[in-house]
Amino acid sequence: MKKEIPYKIYLSENELPKYWCNLRAFMKEKPAPMLDSATMKPITQEALSKVFCDELARQELDDTTEYIEIPQEIRDFYKMYRPAPLIRAYCLEKVLQTPAKIYYKFEGNNTSGSHKLNSAIAQAYYAKQQGLKGVTTETGAGQWGTALSMACAYFGLDCKVFMVKGSYELKPFRREVMRTYGANVTPSPSMTTEIGRKMLEQFPGTTGSLGCAISEAVEEASKNADYRYVLGSALNHVLLHQSVIGMETKSALDKYGVKADIIIGCAGGGSNLGGLIAPFMVEKLQGKADYRFIAVEPASCPTLTRGKYAYDYNDTGKICPLSKMYTLGSGFIPSANHAGGLRYHGMTSVLSELYDKGLMEARSVEQTKVFEAAEYFARIEGILPAPESSHAIRVAIDEAMKCKETGEEKTIVFGLTGTGYFDMMSYEKFHDGKMTDYIPSDEELEKSFADLPKIP
Ligand SMILES: *Cc1c(COP(=O)(O)O)cnc(C)c1O
């Protein structure tokens, strides 16, 4: 008997996942190892531990343990805002008049407003376990900094955030939320670090970049023995923590006997998408089920669709380890796109490898089209989506419309990573018709590729 599917599929507290899914452990061909920028050899746990917390460094290199137990303290925190609902978009289906069935996993149900809290709390927990005094990080649009501030407040850790100057000035509310949770927020580039001073000297008046803020945060952490640097996306351990999204989504679908056909997520560094697809990709790799996975990125920062698959630095300052990934070059500075969380030049190595092997698709979309979808979705489904999340909405609608043409009753699942309350300036630009669609030229990209490190 088929159970009727509610608008919101909630899992109970005891259905909260007990394990994270380590997707890499299931991949026959593993992503290439990270390289130490000093030696250009595969990085050791010891070297990684100088920058990251010990346990996170261990998780970063673990490509054999399939499921990793979620510590009870982290599950206790998760319980405050998880399991997150999986919502059937009945209203959207109806107005689109599509035979497709659309579901979205909503990660905006916490004060920080996005999925980033899933990893922030885990990272803060391991820092606390290690007896550290605090952590440093960067934030672009502010979502990661906000999530980390919440997590650090919970565990009583000091939190130093380098916030890209443009956002610091444009998003005073984000900044103040972070300070409410006790974080110390510095606009980047700043005079507190060597790389910051160098940038300011070279480019006075610059509004900063994510890559530069990363370098500053790493430098700041390296100056203090009881601080470590933490990162909100792109790394393997962040993907691991975000697999809680996929584990819940799979349980919720299984509970109602629903099989997804297409799974869609926006991709910045790749953590929410990697987490969402993890248990489904495991089934695909094992030949147990087939799915189509679609990564959606901004046309202004087309990492997968137009980038190169090569070793590159993760930061502008070239002090972080190198990853083999789809990249636009660590010096690539995307235009002032309104989806700040998707402006990273690289794509996490796991997703890069899966994409390269044809196991995942990618699509790039222009931002006015994204905001059209965002507004449409807000009016129909009620939730005000983050610009980043709206990339996934755009493609979910496009896919549902294809089903309308072909009459196929496909089941589409997409990740709705967060809310857009702090992005109203971007919505304003859209409403006033002042939003543009900048797409980098081939020449621009070639210029950036020319600076990729030469690794044999
Ligand atoms: C940061 C962010 C993203 C993109 O980051 P990923 O690591 O690619 O998941 C997407 N949506 C929201 C709301 C974000 O804050």
PDB file of C-alpha atoms in Angstrom, residues 28-201:
ATOM      1  CA  LYS A  28      37.152   2.847  -6.579  1.00  0.00           C
ATOM      2  CA  GLU A  29      39.147   5.624  -8.115  1.00  0.00           C
ATOM      3  CA  LYS A  30      39.945   8.017  -5.296  1.00  0.00           C
ATOM      4  CA  PRO A  31      40.460  11.717  -5.819  1.00  0.00           C
ATOM      5  CA  ALA A  32      44.160  12.565  -6.150  1.00  0.00           C
ATOM      6  CA  PRO A  33      45.860  13.332  -2.825  1.00  0.00           C
ATOM      7  CA  MET A  34      46.285  16.844  -1.494  1.00  0.00           C
ATOM      8  CA  LEU A  35      49.792  18.179  -1.927  1.00  0.00           C
ATOM      9  CA  ASP A  36      51.862  20.029   0.633  1.00  0.00           C
ATOM     10  CA  SER A  37      52.624  23.448  -0.863  1.00  0.00           C
ATOM     11  CA  ALA A  38      56.118  23.344   0.650  1.00  0.00           C
ATOM     12  CA  THR A  39      57.189  19.949  -0.735  1.00  0.00           C
ATOM     13  CA  MET A  40      54.654  19.265  -3.525  1.00  0.00           C
ATOM     14  CA  LYS A  41      54.359  15.748  -2.057  1.00  0.00           C
ATOM     15  CA  PRO A  42      51.127  14.216  -0.711  1.00  0.00           C
ATOM     16  CA  ILE A  43      50.416  15.975   2.535  1.00  0.00           C
ATOM     17  CA  THR A  44      50.830  14.132   5.817  1.00  0.00           C
ATOM     18  CA  GLN A  45      48.436  14.197   8.711  1.00  0.00           C
ATOM     19  CA  GLU A  46      51.169  15.773  10.768  1.00  0.00           C
ATOM     20  CA  ALA A  47      51.524  18.698   8.364  1.00  0.00           C
ATOM     21  CA  LEU A  48      47.766  19.134   8.111  1.00  0.00           C
ATOM     22  CA  SER A  49      47.484  19.159  11.898  1.00  0.00           C
ATOM     23  CA  LYS A  50      49.563  22.300  12.044  1.00  0.00           C
ATOM     24  CA  VAL A  51      46.707  24.138  10.332  1.00  0.00           C
ATOM     25  CA  PHE A  52      43.614  22.082  11.187  1.00  0.00           C
ATOM     26  CA  CYS A  53      42.386  20.364  14.349  1.00  0.00           C
ATOM     27  CA  ASP A  54      43.882  16.866  14.758  1.00  0.00           C
ATOM     28  CA  GLU A  55      40.660  14.934  14.295  1.00  0.00           C
ATOM     29  CA  LEU A  56      39.653  17.033  11.274  1.00  0.00           C
ATOM     30  CA  ALA A  57      43.071  16.416   9.711  1.00  0.00           C
ATOM     31  CA  ARG A  58      42.520  12.701  10.289  1.00  0.00           C
ATOM     32  CA  GLN A  59      39.067  12.804   8.706  1.00  0.00           C
ATOM     33  CA  GLU A  60      40.466  14.835   5.820  1.00  0.00           C
ATOM     34  CA  LEU A  61      42.792  11.986   4.862  1.00  0.00           C
ATOM     35  CA  ASP A  62      40.508   9.060   5.682  1.00  0.00           C
ATOM     36  CA  ASP A  63      39.373   7.482   2.418  1.00  0.00           C
ATOM     37  CA  THR A  64      38.664   4.002   3.787  1.00  0.00           C
ATOM     38  CA  THR A  65      36.170   4.257   6.687  1.00  0.00           C
ATOM     39  CA  GLU A  66      32.759   4.071   5.032  1.00  0.00           C
ATOM     40  CA  TYR A  67      30.656   5.371   7.900  1.00  0.00           C
ATOM     41  CA  ILE A  68      31.948   7.527  10.724  1.00  0.00           C
ATOM     42  CA  GLU A  69      29.998   7.733  13.958  1.00  0.00           C
ATOM     43  CA  ILE A  70      28.627  11.170  14.836  1.00  0.00           C
ATOM     44  CA  PRO A  71      29.702  11.976  18.423  1.00  0.00           C
ATOM     45  CA  GLN A  72      26.802  12.239  20.868  1.00  0.00           C
ATOM     46  CA  GLU A  73      27.562  15.906  21.723  1.00  0.00           C
ATOM     47  CA  ILE A  74      27.202  16.831  18.043  1.00  0.00           C
ATOM     48  CA  ARG A  75      23.982  14.836  17.733  1.00  0.00           C
ATOM     49  CA  ASP A  76      22.652  16.685  20.778  1.00  0.00           C
ATOM     50  CA  PHE A  77      23.265  19.997  19.040  1.00  0.00           C
ATOM     51  CA  TYR A  78      21.830  18.684  15.755  1.00  0.00           C
ATOM     52  CA  LYS A  79      18.657  17.851  17.669  1.00  0.00           C
ATOM     53  CA  MET A  80      18.000  21.550  18.226  1.00  0.00           C
ATOM     54  CA  TYR A  81      17.342  22.058  14.512  1.00  0.00           C
ATOM     55  CA  ARG A  82      17.376  18.619  12.887  1.00  0.00           C
ATOM     56  CA  PRO A  83      16.192  16.348  11.381  1.00  0.00           C
ATOM     57  CA  ALA A  84      15.429  18.983   8.730  1.00  0.00           C
ATOM     58  CA  PRO A  85      12.162  18.568   6.827  1.00  0.00           C
ATOM     59  CA  LEU A  86      11.968  17.146   3.339  1.00  0.00           C
ATOM     60  CA  ILE A  87       9.189  19.134   1.729  1.00  0.00           C
ATOM     61  CA  ARG A  88       6.990  18.015  -1.140  1.00  0.00           C
ATOM     62  CA  ALA A  89       6.492  21.063  -3.357  1.00  0.00           C
ATOM     63  CA  TYR A  90       2.874  20.298  -4.148  1.00  0.00           C
ATOM     64  CA  CYS A  91       2.078  23.983  -4.759  1.00  0.00           C
ATOM     65  CA  LEU A  92       4.970  24.420  -7.139  1.00  0.00           C
ATOM     66  CA  GLU A  93       4.045  21.249  -9.038  1.00  0.00           C
ATOM     67  CA  LYS A  94       0.515  22.539  -9.387  1.00  0.00           C
ATOM     68  CA  VAL A  95       1.358  25.954 -10.820  1.00  0.00           C
ATOM     69  CA  LEU A  96       3.955  24.448 -13.137  1.00  0.00           C
ATOM     70  CA  GLN A  97       1.364  21.864 -14.229  1.00  0.00           C
ATOM     71  CA  THR A  98       4.101  19.305 -14.342  1.00  0.00           C
ATOM     72  CA  PRO A  99       3.736  15.552 -13.893  1.00  0.00           C
ATOM     73  CA  ALA A 100       7.099  15.653 -12.062  1.00  0.00           C
ATOM     74  CA  LYS A 101       7.165  15.199  -8.319  1.00  0.00           C
ATOM     75  CA  ILE A 102       9.331  17.782  -6.635  1.00  0.00           C
ATOM     76  CA  TYR A 103      10.882  17.572  -3.178  1.00  0.00           C
ATOM     77  CA  TYR A 104      13.294  19.873  -1.420  1.00  0.00           C
ATOM     78  CA  LYS A 105      15.409  19.376   1.639  1.00  0.00           C
ATOM     79  CA  PHE A 106      15.273  22.597   3.651  1.00  0.00           C
ATOM     80  CA  GLU A 107      18.412  23.530   5.554  1.00  0.00           C
ATOM     81  CA  GLY A 108      17.404  27.072   6.493  1.00  0.00           C
ATOM     82  CA  ASN A 109      15.735  26.126   9.784  1.00  0.00           C
ATOM     83  CA  ASN A 110      18.365  27.556  12.097  1.00  0.00           C
ATOM     84  CA  THR A 111      19.397  31.093  13.037  1.00  0.00           C
ATOM     85  CA  SER A 112      22.484  31.087  10.825  1.00  0.00           C
ATOM     86  CA  GLY A 113      20.072  30.281   8.011  1.00  0.00           C
ATOM     87  CA  SER A 114      22.012  27.630   6.100  1.00  0.00           C
ATOM     88  CA  HIS A 115      23.423  24.111   6.031  1.00  0.00           C
ATOM     89  CA  LYS A 116      26.833  25.406   7.118  1.00  0.00           C
ATOM     90  CA  LEU A 117      25.972  24.872  10.771  1.00  0.00           C
ATOM     91  CA  ASN A 118      26.127  21.086  10.194  1.00  0.00           C
ATOM     92  CA  SER A 119      29.886  21.250   9.785  1.00  0.00           C
ATOM     93  CA  ALA A 120      30.518  24.293  12.000  1.00  0.00           C
ATOM     94  CA  ILE A 121      29.276  22.465  15.076  1.00  0.00           C
ATOM     95  CA  ALA A 122      31.364  19.400  14.280  1.00  0.00           C
ATOM     96  CA  GLN A 123      34.490  21.469  13.745  1.00  0.00           C
ATOM     97  CA  ALA A 124      33.968  23.452  16.940  1.00  0.00           C
ATOM     98  CA  TYR A 125      33.421  20.209  18.820  1.00  0.00           C
ATOM     99  CA  TYR A 126      36.732  18.722  17.684  1.00  0.00           C
ATOM    100  CA  ALA A 127      38.560  21.971  18.460  1.00  0.00           C
ATOM    101  CA  LYS A 128      37.136  21.907  21.972  1.00  0.00           C
ATOM    102  CA  GLN A 129      38.039  18.217  22.373  1.00  0.00           C
ATOM    103  CA  GLN A 130      41.618  19.062  21.509  1.00  0.00           C
ATOM    104  CA  GLY A 131      41.686  21.687  24.242  1.00  0.00           C
ATOM    105  CA  LEU A 132      42.148  24.602  21.862  1.00  0.00           C
ATOM    106  CA  LYS A 133      41.288  28.128  22.889  1.00  0.00           C
ATOM    107  CA  GLY A 134      39.756  29.161  19.609  1.00  0.00           C
ATOM    108  CA  VAL A 135      39.547  29.017  15.841  1.00  0.00           C
ATOM    109  CA  THR A 136      40.054  31.413  12.948  1.00  0.00           C
ATOM    110  CA  THR A 137      38.235  31.470   9.660  1.00  0.00           C
ATOM    111  CA  GLU A 138      37.195  33.570   6.703  1.00  0.00           C
ATOM    112  CA  THR A 139      33.729  34.385   5.514  1.00  0.00           C
ATOM    113  CA  GLY A 140      32.567  35.797   2.218  1.00  0.00           C
ATOM    114  CA  ALA A 141      28.867  36.360   2.185  1.00  0.00           C
ATOM    115  CA  GLY A 142      28.772  35.708   5.925  1.00  0.00           C
ATOM    116  CA  GLN A 143      26.876  32.426   6.206  1.00  0.00           C
ATOM    117  CA  TRP A 144      29.854  30.374   7.284  1.00  0.00           C
ATOM    118  CA  GLY A 145      31.043  32.993   9.781  1.00  0.00           C
ATOM    119  CA  THR A 146      27.573  33.153  11.295  1.00  0.00           C
ATOM    120  CA  ALA A 147      27.317  29.373  11.598  1.00  0.00           C
ATOM    121  CA  LEU A 148      30.768  29.094  13.128  1.00  0.00           C
ATOM    122  CA  SER A 149      30.036  31.897  15.610  1.00  0.00           C
ATOM    123  CA  MET A 150      26.972  29.992  16.808  1.00  0.00           C
ATOM    124  CA  ALA A 151      28.950  26.774  17.137  1.00  0.00           C
ATOM    125  CA  CYS A 152      31.810  28.457  19.009  1.00  0.00           C
ATOM    126  CA  ALA A 153      29.416  30.180  21.397  1.00  0.00           C
ATOM    127  CA  TYR A 154      27.887  26.786  22.198  1.00  0.00           C
ATOM    128  CA  PHE A 155      31.248  25.229  23.071  1.00  0.00           C
ATOM    129  CA  GLY A 156      32.767  28.359  24.623  1.00  0.00           C
ATOM    130  CA  LEU A 157      35.477  28.814  21.993  1.00  0.00           C
ATOM    131  CA  ASP A 158      37.000  32.047  20.791  1.00  0.00           C
ATOM    132  CA  CYS A 159      36.113  32.758  17.143  1.00  0.00           C
ATOM    133  CA  LYS A 160      38.086  35.103  14.881  1.00  0.00           C
ATOM    134  CA  VAL A 161      36.446  35.790  11.541  1.00  0.00           C
ATOM    135  CA  PHE A 162      38.074  37.539   8.591  1.00  0.00           C
ATOM    136  CA  MET A 163      35.181  38.858   6.561  1.00  0.00           C
ATOM    137  CA  VAL A 164      35.682  39.926   2.940  1.00  0.00           C
ATOM    138  CA  LYS A 165      35.633  43.721   3.180  1.00  0.00           C
ATOM    139  CA  GLY A 166      32.954  44.177   0.521  1.00  0.00           C
ATOM    140  CA  SER A 167      30.560  41.991   2.512  1.00  0.00           C
ATOM    141  CA  TYR A 168      31.626  43.520   5.828  1.00  0.00           C
ATOM    142  CA  GLU A 169      30.450  46.870   4.558  1.00  0.00           C
ATOM    143  CA  LEU A 170      27.451  45.640   2.576  1.00  0.00           C
ATOM    144  CA  LYS A 171      26.117  43.192   5.148  1.00  0.00           C
ATOM    145  CA  PRO A 172      26.230  44.889   8.540  1.00  0.00           C
ATOM    146  CA  PHE A 173      23.470  42.643   9.848  1.00  0.00           C
ATOM    147  CA  ARG A 174      25.401  39.451   9.241  1.00  0.00           C
ATOM    148  CA  ARG A 175      28.363  41.027  10.959  1.00  0.00           C
ATOM    149  CA  GLU A 176      26.258  41.942  13.979  1.00  0.00           C
ATOM    150  CA  VAL A 177      24.756  38.460  14.235  1.00  0.00           C
ATOM    151  CA  MET A 178      28.301  37.105  14.444  1.00  0.00           C
ATOM    152  CA  ARG A 179      29.199  39.624  17.132  1.00  0.00           C
ATOM    153  CA  THR A 180      26.039  38.729  19.020  1.00  0.00           C
ATOM    154  CA  TYR A 181      27.388  35.187  19.210  1.00  0.00           C
ATOM    155  CA  GLY A 182      30.666  36.560  20.496  1.00  0.00           C
ATOM    156  CA  ALA A 183      32.844  36.399  17.376  1.00  0.00           C
ATOM    157  CA  ASN A 184      35.592  38.877  16.631  1.00  0.00           C
ATOM    158  CA  VAL A 185      35.013  40.114  13.055  1.00  0.00           C
ATOM    159  CA  THR A 186      37.767  41.820  11.026  1.00  0.00           C
ATOM    160  CA  PRO A 187      37.330  43.181   7.490  1.00  0.00           C
ATOM    161  CA  SER A 188      39.775  41.564   5.045  1.00  0.00           C
ATOM    162  CA  PRO A 189      42.312  42.545   3.826  1.00  0.00           C
ATOM    163  CA  SER A 190      43.367  43.857   7.215  1.00  0.00           C
ATOM    164  CA  MET A 191      46.490  45.287   8.779  1.00  0.00           C
ATOM    165  CA  THR A 192      46.649  42.434  11.329  1.00  0.00           C
ATOM    166  CA  THR A 193      48.380  39.977   8.989  1.00  0.00           C
ATOM    167  CA  GLU A 194      51.352  40.083   6.658  1.00  0.00           C
ATOM    168  CA  ILE A 195      49.359  38.980   3.622  1.00  0.00           C
ATOM    169  CA  GLY A 196      46.660  41.537   4.473  1.00  0.00           C
ATOM    170  CA  ARG A 197      49.177  44.366   4.682  1.00  0.00           C
ATOM    171  CA  LYS A 198      50.749  43.250   1.404  1.00  0.00           C
ATOM    172  CA  MET A 199      47.367  43.203  -0.360  1.00  0.00           C
ATOM    173  CA  LEU A 200      46.469  46.649   0.977  1.00  0.00           C
ATOM    174  CA  GLU A 201      49.770  48.050  -0.184  1.00  0.00           C
TER     175      GLU A 201
END
